[in-house]
mmCIF file with all atom_site columns, C-alpha atoms in Angstrom:
data_model
loop_
_atom_site.group_PDB
_atom_site.id
_atom_site.type_symbol
_atom_site.label_atom_id
_atom_site.label_alt_id
_atom_site.label_comp_id
_atom_site.label_asym_id
_atom_site.label_entity_id
_atom_site.label_seq_id
_atom_site.pdbx_PDB_ins_code
_atom_site.Cartn_x
_atom_site.Cartn_y
_atom_site.Cartn_z
_atom_site.occupancy
_atom_site.B_iso_or_equiv
_atom_site.pdbx_formal_charge
_atom_site.auth_seq_id
_atom_site.auth_comp_id
_atom_site.auth_asym_id
_atom_site.auth_atom_id
_atom_site.pdbx_PDB_model_num
ATOM 1   C CA . ASN P 1 1   ? -8.110  -56.139 24.594 1.00 55.00 ? 25  ASN P CA 1
ATOM 2   C CA . ALA P 1 2   ? -11.304 -57.220 26.400 1.00 68.00 ? 26  ALA P CA 1
ATOM 3   C CA . GLY P 1 3   ? -11.193 -54.737 29.326 1.00 91.00 ? 27  GLY P CA 1
ATOM 4   C CA . VAL P 1 4   ? -14.178 -55.516 31.560 1.00 94.00 ? 28  VAL P CA 1
ATOM 5   C CA . THR P 1 5   ? -16.357 -58.461 30.564 1.00 95.00 ? 29  THR P CA 1
ATOM 6   C CA . GLN P 1 6   ? -19.800 -59.115 32.010 1.00 96.00 ? 30  GLN P CA 1
ATOM 7   C CA . THR P 1 7   ? -22.083 -62.082 31.619 1.00 95.00 ? 31  THR P CA 1
ATOM 8   C CA . PRO P 1 8   ? -24.892 -62.550 30.885 1.00 96.00 ? 32  PRO P CA 1
ATOM 9   C CA . LYS P 1 9   ? -26.013 -59.612 28.733 1.00 95.00 ? 33  LYS P CA 1
ATOM 10  C CA . PHE P 1 10  ? -29.715 -60.248 29.354 1.00 96.00 ? 34  PHE P CA 1
ATOM 11  C CA . GLN P 1 11  ? -31.632 -62.215 31.947 1.00 96.00 ? 35  GLN P CA 1
ATOM 12  C CA . VAL P 1 12  ? -35.257 -62.663 32.894 1.00 97.00 ? 36  VAL P CA 1
ATOM 13  C CA . LEU P 1 13  ? -36.055 -64.033 36.337 1.00 97.00 ? 37  LEU P CA 1
ATOM 14  C CA . LYS P 1 14  ? -39.179 -64.825 38.246 1.00 97.00 ? 38  LYS P CA 1
ATOM 15  C CA . THR P 1 15  ? -39.637 -63.329 41.702 1.00 98.00 ? 39  THR P CA 1
ATOM 16  C CA . GLY P 1 16  ? -37.760 -65.411 44.238 1.00 97.00 ? 40  GLY P CA 1
ATOM 17  C CA . GLN P 1 17  ? -35.267 -66.926 41.805 1.00 97.00 ? 41  GLN P CA 1
ATOM 18  C CA . SER P 1 18  ? -31.552 -66.478 42.326 1.00 96.00 ? 42  SER P CA 1
ATOM 19  C CA . MET P 1 19  ? -28.753 -65.713 39.921 1.00 96.00 ? 43  MET P CA 1
ATOM 20  C CA . THR P 1 20  ? -25.153 -64.585 39.770 1.00 97.00 ? 44  THR P CA 1
ATOM 21  C CA . LEU P 1 21  ? -23.800 -61.875 37.502 1.00 97.00 ? 45  LEU P CA 1
ATOM 22  C CA . GLN P 1 22  ? -20.207 -62.428 36.515 1.00 97.00 ? 46  GLN P CA 1
ATOM 23  C CA . CYS P 1 23  ? -17.555 -59.798 35.904 1.00 97.00 ? 47  CYS P CA 1
ATOM 24  C CA . ALA P 1 24  ? -13.923 -60.162 34.920 1.00 97.00 ? 48  ALA P CA 1
ATOM 25  C CA . GLN P 1 25  ? -11.237 -57.620 34.074 1.00 95.00 ? 49  GLN P CA 1
ATOM 26  C CA . ASP P 1 26  ? -7.920  -58.213 32.382 1.00 94.00 ? 50  ASP P CA 1
ATOM 27  C CA . MET P 1 27  ? -6.197  -54.919 33.223 1.00 91.00 ? 51  MET P CA 1
ATOM 28  C CA . ASN P 1 28  ? -4.684  -56.050 36.519 1.00 91.00 ? 52  ASN P CA 1
ATOM 29  C CA . HIS P 1 29  ? -6.814  -53.504 38.350 1.00 91.00 ? 53  HIS P CA 1
ATOM 30  C CA . ASN P 1 30  ? -7.079  -53.723 42.115 1.00 91.00 ? 54  ASN P CA 1
ATOM 31  C CA . SER P 1 31  ? -10.546 -52.232 42.575 1.00 91.00 ? 55  SER P CA 1
ATOM 32  C CA . MET P 1 32  ? -13.839 -53.418 41.150 1.00 93.00 ? 56  MET P CA 1
ATOM 33  C CA . TYR P 1 33  ? -17.398 -52.136 41.426 1.00 94.00 ? 57  TYR P CA 1
ATOM 34  C CA . TRP P 1 34  ? -21.009 -53.084 40.808 1.00 96.00 ? 58  TRP P CA 1
ATOM 35  C CA . TYR P 1 35  ? -23.491 -50.367 39.843 1.00 96.00 ? 59  TYR P CA 1
ATOM 36  C CA . ARG P 1 36  ? -27.149 -50.410 38.923 1.00 96.00 ? 60  ARG P CA 1
ATOM 37  C CA . GLN P 1 37  ? -28.735 -47.971 36.487 1.00 94.00 ? 61  GLN P CA 1
ATOM 38  C CA . ASP P 1 38  ? -32.436 -47.186 36.600 1.00 93.00 ? 62  ASP P CA 1
ATOM 39  C CA . PRO P 1 39  ? -34.374 -44.884 34.245 1.00 85.00 ? 63  PRO P CA 1
ATOM 40  C CA . GLY P 1 40  ? -34.072 -41.246 35.212 1.00 78.00 ? 64  GLY P CA 1
ATOM 41  C CA . MET P 1 41  ? -31.421 -41.965 37.799 1.00 81.00 ? 65  MET P CA 1
ATOM 42  C CA . GLY P 1 42  ? -27.686 -41.938 37.781 1.00 84.00 ? 66  GLY P CA 1
ATOM 43  C CA . LEU P 1 43  ? -25.537 -44.942 38.433 1.00 91.00 ? 67  LEU P CA 1
ATOM 44  C CA . ARG P 1 44  ? -25.770 -46.129 42.025 1.00 93.00 ? 68  ARG P CA 1
ATOM 45  C CA . LEU P 1 45  ? -23.069 -48.164 43.713 1.00 92.00 ? 69  LEU P CA 1
ATOM 46  C CA . ILE P 1 46  ? -24.192 -51.540 45.041 1.00 96.00 ? 70  ILE P CA 1
ATOM 47  C CA . TYR P 1 47  ? -20.902 -53.010 46.307 1.00 95.00 ? 71  TYR P CA 1
ATOM 48  C CA . TYR P 1 48  ? -17.265 -52.453 45.691 1.00 93.00 ? 72  TYR P CA 1
ATOM 49  C CA . SER P 1 49  ? -14.009 -54.280 46.269 1.00 93.00 ? 73  SER P CA 1
ATOM 50  C CA . ALA P 1 50  ? -11.014 -52.062 46.925 1.00 89.00 ? 74  ALA P CA 1
ATOM 51  C CA . SER P 1 51  ? -8.615  -54.967 46.564 1.00 89.00 ? 75  SER P CA 1
ATOM 52  C CA . GLU P 1 52  ? -8.584  -58.732 46.346 1.00 91.00 ? 76  GLU P CA 1
ATOM 53  C CA . GLY P 1 53  ? -10.058 -60.212 49.506 1.00 90.00 ? 77  GLY P CA 1
ATOM 54  C CA . THR P 1 54  ? -12.070 -57.155 50.529 1.00 93.00 ? 78  THR P CA 1
ATOM 55  C CA . THR P 1 55  ? -15.625 -56.082 49.779 1.00 95.00 ? 79  THR P CA 1
ATOM 56  C CA . ASP P 1 56  ? -17.749 -53.230 51.089 1.00 93.00 ? 80  ASP P CA 1
ATOM 57  C CA . LYS P 1 57  ? -21.295 -51.999 50.782 1.00 94.00 ? 81  LYS P CA 1
ATOM 58  C CA . GLY P 1 58  ? -22.130 -49.102 48.570 1.00 91.00 ? 82  GLY P CA 1
ATOM 59  C CA . GLU P 1 59  ? -25.228 -46.969 48.344 1.00 89.00 ? 83  GLU P CA 1
ATOM 60  C CA . VAL P 1 60  ? -27.839 -49.684 47.640 1.00 94.00 ? 84  VAL P CA 1
ATOM 61  C CA . PRO P 1 61  ? -26.568 -53.089 48.897 1.00 96.00 ? 85  PRO P CA 1
ATOM 62  C CA . ASN P 1 62  ? -29.825 -54.600 50.173 1.00 96.00 ? 86  ASN P CA 1
ATOM 63  C CA . GLY P 1 63  ? -30.796 -57.793 48.394 1.00 96.00 ? 87  GLY P CA 1
ATOM 64  C CA . TYR P 1 64  ? -27.324 -58.391 46.951 1.00 97.00 ? 88  TYR P CA 1
ATOM 65  C CA . ASN P 1 65  ? -24.154 -60.235 47.858 1.00 97.00 ? 89  ASN P CA 1
ATOM 66  C CA . VAL P 1 66  ? -20.756 -60.149 46.204 1.00 97.00 ? 90  VAL P CA 1
ATOM 67  C CA . SER P 1 67  ? -17.655 -62.272 45.952 1.00 97.00 ? 91  SER P CA 1
ATOM 68  C CA . ARG P 1 68  ? -14.205 -61.150 44.917 1.00 96.00 ? 92  ARG P CA 1
ATOM 69  C CA . LEU P 1 69  ? -13.069 -64.507 43.652 1.00 89.00 ? 93  LEU P CA 1
ATOM 70  C CA . ASN P 1 70  ? -9.577  -63.358 42.724 1.00 95.00 ? 94  ASN P CA 1
ATOM 71  C CA . LYS P 1 71  ? -7.987  -60.205 41.379 1.00 95.00 ? 95  LYS P CA 1
ATOM 72  C CA . ARG P 1 72  ? -9.726  -60.590 38.015 1.00 96.00 ? 96  ARG P CA 1
ATOM 73  C CA . GLU P 1 73  ? -13.248 -61.592 39.005 1.00 97.00 ? 97  GLU P CA 1
ATOM 74  C CA . PHE P 1 74  ? -16.009 -59.926 41.010 1.00 97.00 ? 98  PHE P CA 1
ATOM 75  C CA . SER P 1 75  ? -19.458 -61.503 41.043 1.00 97.00 ? 99  SER P CA 1
ATOM 76  C CA . LEU P 1 76  ? -22.832 -60.133 42.150 1.00 98.00 ? 100 LEU P CA 1
ATOM 77  C CA . ARG P 1 77  ? -25.486 -62.473 43.484 1.00 98.00 ? 101 ARG P CA 1
ATOM 78  C CA . LEU P 1 78  ? -29.208 -61.964 43.866 1.00 97.00 ? 102 LEU P CA 1
ATOM 79  C CA . GLU P 1 79  ? -30.375 -64.565 46.366 1.00 93.00 ? 103 GLU P CA 1
ATOM 80  C CA . SER P 1 80  ? -34.124 -63.978 45.990 1.00 96.00 ? 104 SER P CA 1
ATOM 81  C CA . ALA P 1 81  ? -34.889 -61.645 43.119 1.00 96.00 ? 105 ALA P CA 1
ATOM 82  C CA . ALA P 1 82  ? -37.565 -58.980 43.491 1.00 97.00 ? 106 ALA P CA 1
ATOM 83  C CA . PRO P 1 83  ? -39.221 -56.805 40.818 1.00 97.00 ? 107 PRO P CA 1
ATOM 84  C CA . SER P 1 84  ? -37.469 -53.777 42.371 1.00 96.00 ? 108 SER P CA 1
ATOM 85  C CA . GLN P 1 85  ? -34.189 -55.297 41.193 1.00 97.00 ? 109 GLN P CA 1
ATOM 86  C CA . THR P 1 86  ? -35.181 -54.925 37.563 1.00 97.00 ? 110 THR P CA 1
ATOM 87  C CA . SER P 1 87  ? -32.394 -52.738 36.264 1.00 97.00 ? 111 SER P CA 1
ATOM 88  C CA . VAL P 1 88  ? -29.274 -52.568 34.146 1.00 95.00 ? 112 VAL P CA 1
ATOM 89  C CA . TYR P 1 89  ? -26.186 -53.670 36.055 1.00 97.00 ? 113 TYR P CA 1
ATOM 90  C CA . PHE P 1 90  ? -22.696 -52.454 35.258 1.00 95.00 ? 114 PHE P CA 1
ATOM 91  C CA . CYS P 1 91  ? -19.411 -53.750 36.539 1.00 96.00 ? 115 CYS P CA 1
ATOM 92  C CA . ALA P 1 92  ? -16.414 -51.407 36.549 1.00 94.00 ? 116 ALA P CA 1
ATOM 93  C CA . SER P 1 93  ? -12.791 -51.381 37.597 1.00 92.00 ? 117 SER P CA 1
ATOM 94  C CA . SER P 1 94  ? -10.009 -48.962 38.503 1.00 89.00 ? 118 SER P CA 1
ATOM 95  C CA . ASP P 1 95  ? -6.361  -49.393 39.306 1.00 84.00 ? 119 ASP P CA 1
ATOM 96  C CA . THR P 1 96  ? -6.909  -48.380 42.940 1.00 75.00 ? 120 THR P CA 1
ATOM 97  C CA . ALA P 1 97  ? -9.814  -47.361 45.165 1.00 62.00 ? 121 ALA P CA 1
ATOM 98  C CA . GLN P 1 98  ? -8.768  -43.772 44.514 1.00 66.00 ? 122 GLN P CA 1
ATOM 99  C CA . GLY P 1 99  ? -8.312  -44.377 40.842 1.00 74.00 ? 123 GLY P CA 1
ATOM 100 C CA . ILE P 1 100 ? -10.315 -43.177 37.926 1.00 81.00 ? 124 ILE P CA 1
ATOM 101 C CA . ILE P 1 101 ? -13.202 -45.431 36.932 1.00 81.00 ? 125 ILE P CA 1
ATOM 102 C CA . GLN P 1 102 ? -12.551 -45.499 33.248 1.00 76.00 ? 126 GLN P CA 1
ATOM 103 C CA . TYR P 1 103 ? -13.679 -48.954 32.267 1.00 85.00 ? 127 TYR P CA 1
ATOM 104 C CA . PHE P 1 104 ? -17.187 -50.302 32.522 1.00 92.00 ? 128 PHE P CA 1
ATOM 105 C CA . GLY P 1 105 ? -18.511 -53.623 31.352 1.00 94.00 ? 129 GLY P CA 1
ATOM 106 C CA . ALA P 1 106 ? -21.162 -53.767 28.642 1.00 93.00 ? 130 ALA P CA 1
ATOM 107 C CA . GLY P 1 107 ? -23.945 -54.203 31.185 1.00 94.00 ? 131 GLY P CA 1
ATOM 108 C CA . THR P 1 108 ? -26.507 -56.845 32.140 1.00 95.00 ? 132 THR P CA 1
ATOM 109 C CA . ARG P 1 109 ? -30.145 -56.040 31.520 1.00 95.00 ? 133 ARG P CA 1
ATOM 110 C CA . LEU P 1 110 ? -32.139 -57.862 34.199 1.00 97.00 ? 134 LEU P CA 1
ATOM 111 C CA . SER P 1 111 ? -35.905 -58.157 34.353 1.00 97.00 ? 135 SER P CA 1
ATOM 112 C CA . VAL P 1 112 ? -37.608 -59.666 37.382 1.00 97.00 ? 136 VAL P CA 1
ATOM 113 C CA . LEU P 1 113 ? -41.226 -60.632 36.799 1.00 96.00 ? 137 LEU P CA 1
ATOM 114 C CA . GLY J 2 1   ? -26.711 -36.341 52.128 1.00 67.00 ? 9   GLY J CA 1
ATOM 115 C CA . GLU J 2 2   ? -24.317 -35.990 49.249 1.00 80.00 ? 10  GLU J CA 1
ATOM 116 C CA . ASN J 2 3   ? -26.015 -35.064 46.044 1.00 89.00 ? 11  ASN J CA 1
ATOM 117 C CA . VAL J 2 4   ? -25.233 -34.111 42.471 1.00 94.00 ? 12  VAL J CA 1
ATOM 118 C CA . GLU J 2 5   ? -27.872 -32.256 40.496 1.00 95.00 ? 13  GLU J CA 1
ATOM 119 C CA . GLN J 2 6   ? -27.603 -32.254 36.727 1.00 97.00 ? 14  GLN J CA 1
ATOM 120 C CA . HIS J 2 7   ? -29.399 -29.968 34.272 1.00 96.00 ? 15  HIS J CA 1
ATOM 121 C CA . PRO J 2 8   ? -30.986 -30.028 31.806 1.00 97.00 ? 16  PRO J CA 1
ATOM 122 C CA . SER J 2 9   ? -32.429 -33.525 31.613 1.00 95.00 ? 17  SER J CA 1
ATOM 123 C CA . THR J 2 10  ? -32.798 -33.218 27.844 1.00 97.00 ? 18  THR J CA 1
ATOM 124 C CA . LEU J 2 11  ? -31.083 -30.906 25.415 1.00 98.00 ? 19  LEU J CA 1
ATOM 125 C CA . SER J 2 12  ? -31.578 -30.519 21.672 1.00 98.00 ? 20  SER J CA 1
ATOM 126 C CA . VAL J 2 13  ? -29.156 -28.501 19.581 1.00 97.00 ? 21  VAL J CA 1
ATOM 127 C CA . GLN J 2 14  ? -28.602 -27.961 15.887 1.00 97.00 ? 22  GLN J CA 1
ATOM 128 C CA . GLU J 2 15  ? -25.545 -29.575 14.395 1.00 97.00 ? 23  GLU J CA 1
ATOM 129 C CA . GLY J 2 16  ? -22.621 -27.188 14.687 1.00 97.00 ? 24  GLY J CA 1
ATOM 130 C CA . ASP J 2 17  ? -24.012 -25.377 17.719 1.00 97.00 ? 25  ASP J CA 1
ATOM 131 C CA . SER J 2 18  ? -22.606 -25.652 21.224 1.00 98.00 ? 26  SER J CA 1
ATOM 132 C CA . ALA J 2 19  ? -24.078 -27.636 24.114 1.00 98.00 ? 27  ALA J CA 1
ATOM 133 C CA . VAL J 2 20  ? -23.622 -26.954 27.818 1.00 98.00 ? 28  VAL J CA 1
ATOM 134 C CA . ILE J 2 21  ? -24.559 -29.305 30.635 1.00 98.00 ? 29  ILE J CA 1
ATOM 135 C CA . LYS J 2 22  ? -24.275 -28.190 34.241 1.00 98.00 ? 30  LYS J CA 1
ATOM 136 C CA . CYS J 2 23  ? -23.857 -30.111 37.492 1.00 98.00 ? 31  CYS J CA 1
ATOM 137 C CA . THR J 2 24  ? -24.011 -28.848 41.041 1.00 97.00 ? 32  THR J CA 1
ATOM 138 C CA . TYR J 2 25  ? -22.590 -30.830 43.938 1.00 96.00 ? 33  TYR J CA 1
ATOM 139 C CA . SER J 2 26  ? -23.319 -30.576 47.630 1.00 94.00 ? 34  SER J CA 1
ATOM 140 C CA . ASP J 2 27  ? -20.160 -31.895 49.317 1.00 92.00 ? 35  ASP J CA 1
ATOM 141 C CA . SER J 2 28  ? -17.470 -29.228 49.373 1.00 92.00 ? 36  SER J CA 1
ATOM 142 C CA . ALA J 2 29  ? -14.867 -31.942 50.003 1.00 92.00 ? 37  ALA J CA 1
ATOM 143 C CA . SER J 2 30  ? -15.408 -33.333 46.490 1.00 93.00 ? 38  SER J CA 1
ATOM 144 C CA . ASN J 2 31  ? -12.239 -32.996 44.478 1.00 92.00 ? 39  ASN J CA 1
ATOM 145 C CA . TYR J 2 32  ? -12.652 -35.099 41.340 1.00 92.00 ? 40  TYR J CA 1
ATOM 146 C CA . PHE J 2 33  ? -15.295 -34.590 38.659 1.00 95.00 ? 41  PHE J CA 1
ATOM 147 C CA . PRO J 2 34  ? -15.565 -36.971 35.706 1.00 94.00 ? 42  PRO J CA 1
ATOM 148 C CA . TRP J 2 35  ? -17.975 -36.882 32.788 1.00 97.00 ? 43  TRP J CA 1
ATOM 149 C CA . TYR J 2 36  ? -19.266 -39.991 31.048 1.00 95.00 ? 44  TYR J CA 1
ATOM 150 C CA . LYS J 2 37  ? -20.951 -40.456 27.683 1.00 96.00 ? 45  LYS J CA 1
ATOM 151 C CA . GLN J 2 38  ? -23.379 -43.320 27.226 1.00 93.00 ? 46  GLN J CA 1
ATOM 152 C CA . GLU J 2 39  ? -24.726 -44.137 23.813 1.00 94.00 ? 47  GLU J CA 1
ATOM 153 C CA . LEU J 2 40  ? -28.007 -45.994 23.582 1.00 90.00 ? 48  LEU J CA 1
ATOM 154 C CA . GLY J 2 41  ? -27.620 -49.536 24.882 1.00 87.00 ? 49  GLY J CA 1
ATOM 155 C CA . LYS J 2 42  ? -23.898 -49.126 25.463 1.00 90.00 ? 50  LYS J CA 1
ATOM 156 C CA . ARG J 2 43  ? -21.620 -48.830 28.479 1.00 91.00 ? 51  ARG J CA 1
ATOM 157 C CA . PRO J 2 44  ? -20.640 -45.453 30.004 1.00 92.00 ? 52  PRO J CA 1
ATOM 158 C CA . GLN J 2 45  ? -17.362 -44.109 28.686 1.00 93.00 ? 53  GLN J CA 1
ATOM 159 C CA . LEU J 2 46  ? -15.178 -41.579 30.439 1.00 93.00 ? 54  LEU J CA 1
ATOM 160 C CA . ILE J 2 47  ? -14.768 -38.580 28.122 1.00 96.00 ? 55  ILE J CA 1
ATOM 161 C CA . ILE J 2 48  ? -13.136 -35.946 30.308 1.00 95.00 ? 56  ILE J CA 1
ATOM 162 C CA . ASP J 2 49  ? -12.445 -35.242 33.949 1.00 93.00 ? 57  ASP J CA 1
ATOM 163 C CA . ILE J 2 50  ? -11.178 -32.431 36.133 1.00 93.00 ? 58  ILE J CA 1
ATOM 164 C CA . ARG J 2 51  ? -9.639  -32.196 39.564 1.00 90.00 ? 59  ARG J CA 1
ATOM 165 C CA . SER J 2 52  ? -10.339 -29.459 42.055 1.00 86.00 ? 60  SER J CA 1
ATOM 166 C CA . ASN J 2 53  ? -6.974  -27.789 41.655 1.00 86.00 ? 61  ASN J CA 1
ATOM 167 C CA . VAL J 2 54  ? -7.797  -26.906 38.044 1.00 84.00 ? 62  VAL J CA 1
ATOM 168 C CA . GLY J 2 55  ? -10.436 -24.477 36.796 1.00 91.00 ? 63  GLY J CA 1
ATOM 169 C CA . GLU J 2 56  ? -10.751 -25.646 33.221 1.00 94.00 ? 64  GLU J CA 1
ATOM 170 C CA . LYS J 2 57  ? -9.681  -28.547 31.036 1.00 95.00 ? 65  LYS J CA 1
ATOM 171 C CA . LYS J 2 58  ? -10.087 -28.944 27.317 1.00 96.00 ? 66  LYS J CA 1
ATOM 172 C CA . ASP J 2 59  ? -9.822  -31.887 24.943 1.00 94.00 ? 67  ASP J CA 1
ATOM 173 C CA . GLN J 2 60  ? -10.538 -30.988 21.320 1.00 96.00 ? 68  GLN J CA 1
ATOM 174 C CA . ARG J 2 61  ? -14.260 -30.069 21.142 1.00 97.00 ? 69  ARG J CA 1
ATOM 175 C CA . ILE J 2 62  ? -14.951 -30.941 24.766 1.00 98.00 ? 70  ILE J CA 1
ATOM 176 C CA . ALA J 2 63  ? -14.178 -28.806 27.789 1.00 97.00 ? 71  ALA J CA 1
ATOM 177 C CA . VAL J 2 64  ? -15.045 -28.907 31.459 1.00 97.00 ? 72  VAL J CA 1
ATOM 178 C CA . THR J 2 65  ? -15.079 -25.918 33.797 1.00 97.00 ? 73  THR J CA 1
ATOM 179 C CA . LEU J 2 66  ? -15.162 -25.993 37.580 1.00 96.00 ? 74  LEU J CA 1
ATOM 180 C CA . ASN J 2 67  ? -16.321 -23.301 39.990 1.00 95.00 ? 75  ASN J CA 1
ATOM 181 C CA . LYS J 2 68  ? -15.430 -24.528 43.473 1.00 93.00 ? 76  LYS J CA 1
ATOM 182 C CA . THR J 2 69  ? -16.941 -21.520 45.217 1.00 93.00 ? 77  THR J CA 1
ATOM 183 C CA . ALA J 2 70  ? -20.331 -22.115 43.655 1.00 94.00 ? 78  ALA J CA 1
ATOM 184 C CA . LYS J 2 71  ? -19.842 -25.899 43.724 1.00 95.00 ? 79  LYS J CA 1
ATOM 185 C CA . HIS J 2 72  ? -20.708 -26.439 40.133 1.00 95.00 ? 80  HIS J CA 1
ATOM 186 C CA . PHE J 2 73  ? -18.998 -27.794 37.050 1.00 97.00 ? 81  PHE J CA 1
ATOM 187 C CA . SER J 2 74  ? -20.056 -27.818 33.435 1.00 98.00 ? 82  SER J CA 1
ATOM 188 C CA . LEU J 2 75  ? -19.452 -29.780 30.252 1.00 98.00 ? 83  LEU J CA 1
ATOM 189 C CA . HIS J 2 76  ? -19.098 -27.769 27.062 1.00 98.00 ? 84  HIS J CA 1
ATOM 190 C CA . ILE J 2 77  ? -19.277 -29.382 23.639 1.00 98.00 ? 85  ILE J CA 1
ATOM 191 C CA . THR J 2 78  ? -18.528 -27.127 20.683 1.00 97.00 ? 86  THR J CA 1
ATOM 192 C CA . GLU J 2 79  ? -19.314 -27.714 17.007 1.00 97.00 ? 87  GLU J CA 1
ATOM 193 C CA . THR J 2 80  ? -21.676 -30.528 17.878 1.00 98.00 ? 88  THR J CA 1
ATOM 194 C CA . GLN J 2 81  ? -22.024 -33.465 15.508 1.00 97.00 ? 89  GLN J CA 1
ATOM 195 C CA . PRO J 2 82  ? -24.709 -36.163 15.222 1.00 96.00 ? 90  PRO J CA 1
ATOM 196 C CA . GLU J 2 83  ? -22.370 -38.668 16.873 1.00 96.00 ? 91  GLU J CA 1
ATOM 197 C CA . ASP J 2 84  ? -22.383 -36.516 19.994 1.00 97.00 ? 92  ASP J CA 1
ATOM 198 C CA . SER J 2 85  ? -25.998 -37.602 20.563 1.00 97.00 ? 93  SER J CA 1
ATOM 199 C CA . ALA J 2 86  ? -26.001 -39.646 23.774 1.00 97.00 ? 94  ALA J CA 1
ATOM 200 C CA . VAL J 2 87  ? -26.730 -39.448 27.490 1.00 95.00 ? 95  VAL J CA 1
ATOM 201 C CA . TYR J 2 88  ? -24.074 -37.606 29.463 1.00 97.00 ? 96  TYR J CA 1
ATOM 202 C CA . PHE J 2 89  ? -23.499 -38.202 33.164 1.00 95.00 ? 97  PHE J CA 1
ATOM 203 C CA . CYS J 2 90  ? -21.493 -36.116 35.571 1.00 96.00 ? 98  CYS J CA 1
ATOM 204 C CA . ALA J 2 91  ? -20.117 -37.409 38.861 1.00 94.00 ? 99  ALA J CA 1
ATOM 205 C CA . ALA J 2 92  ? -18.366 -36.074 41.933 1.00 93.00 ? 100 ALA J CA 1
ATOM 206 C CA . SER J 2 93  ? -15.925 -37.857 44.183 1.00 90.00 ? 101 SER J CA 1
ATOM 207 C CA . LYS J 2 94  ? -13.791 -37.103 47.214 1.00 85.00 ? 102 LYS J CA 1
ATOM 208 C CA . GLY J 2 95  ? -10.993 -39.066 45.636 1.00 73.00 ? 103 GLY J CA 1
ATOM 209 C CA . THR J 2 96  ? -12.299 -42.431 46.766 1.00 74.00 ? 104 THR J CA 1
ATOM 210 C CA . TYR J 2 97  ? -14.398 -45.242 45.318 1.00 75.00 ? 105 TYR J CA 1
ATOM 211 C CA . LYS J 2 98  ? -17.557 -43.329 46.153 1.00 80.00 ? 106 LYS J CA 1
ATOM 212 C CA . TYR J 2 99  ? -18.781 -41.557 43.036 1.00 88.00 ? 107 TYR J CA 1
ATOM 213 C CA . ILE J 2 100 ? -22.065 -39.655 43.250 1.00 90.00 ? 108 ILE J CA 1
ATOM 214 C CA . PHE J 2 101 ? -23.585 -39.531 39.783 1.00 92.00 ? 109 PHE J CA 1
ATOM 215 C CA . GLY J 2 102 ? -25.945 -36.998 38.309 1.00 94.00 ? 110 GLY J CA 1
ATOM 216 C CA . THR J 2 103 ? -29.203 -38.182 36.749 1.00 93.00 ? 111 THR J CA 1
ATOM 217 C CA . GLY J 2 104 ? -28.019 -37.719 33.183 1.00 94.00 ? 112 GLY J CA 1
ATOM 218 C CA . THR J 2 105 ? -28.680 -35.391 30.233 1.00 96.00 ? 113 THR J CA 1
ATOM 219 C CA . ARG J 2 106 ? -29.991 -36.735 26.959 1.00 96.00 ? 114 ARG J CA 1
ATOM 220 C CA . LEU J 2 107 ? -28.343 -34.708 24.207 1.00 98.00 ? 115 LEU J CA 1
ATOM 221 C CA . LYS J 2 108 ? -29.836 -34.754 20.722 1.00 98.00 ? 116 LYS J CA 1
ATOM 222 C CA . VAL J 2 109 ? -27.903 -33.172 17.902 1.00 97.00 ? 117 VAL J CA 1
ATOM 223 C CA . LEU J 2 110 ? -30.240 -32.363 15.054 1.00 95.00 ? 118 LEU J CA 1
ATOM 224 C CA . ALA J 2 111 ? -28.804 -32.606 11.557 1.00 89.00 ? 119 ALA J CA 1
#
């Protein structure tokens, strides 16, 4: 009964370092999402994947890349981290691109120094 | 561009009182409006949602109302309890992946 699992939970990077955030869901959902959450702001969509093999940019894609590895897994990569990418990152999934986003991961708190 | 405004940003109520949070959306094509509750350090959880063909939906102590003409929708929590303390987010969608979220309301229920 894991739902959406994200790793790691916390990460500290230096400016210019790279890292990959991992997300996996076990609900056989087709669509997966990456959001970032900053203080005083709502969740903002970074990238989404409507189905396996497809990815599209969201509201704030600059500085990020994604990979939909298979139906279960959707990773987010920061190639050269910047302090502006300090945020909490949430992965989410829904059964379809028109479906209800009911399940979020527990979040990754990222600090870029 | 598309926008969702959420008010108030903070709300304190006495235990047992009601709380109302309001969101206004800009895109008249929006047709799906979910509400999420996020406890401190936790993930957002969907608590209730409403579609544009319905004016009101209720689930125990929580209700959502929608006024399509005025383009606003509200979350109502009755008989508030300390465990209702959290940040609440509204969102609007045109039935696609693209959710526009409000900036959140921090609700404090005072015992």
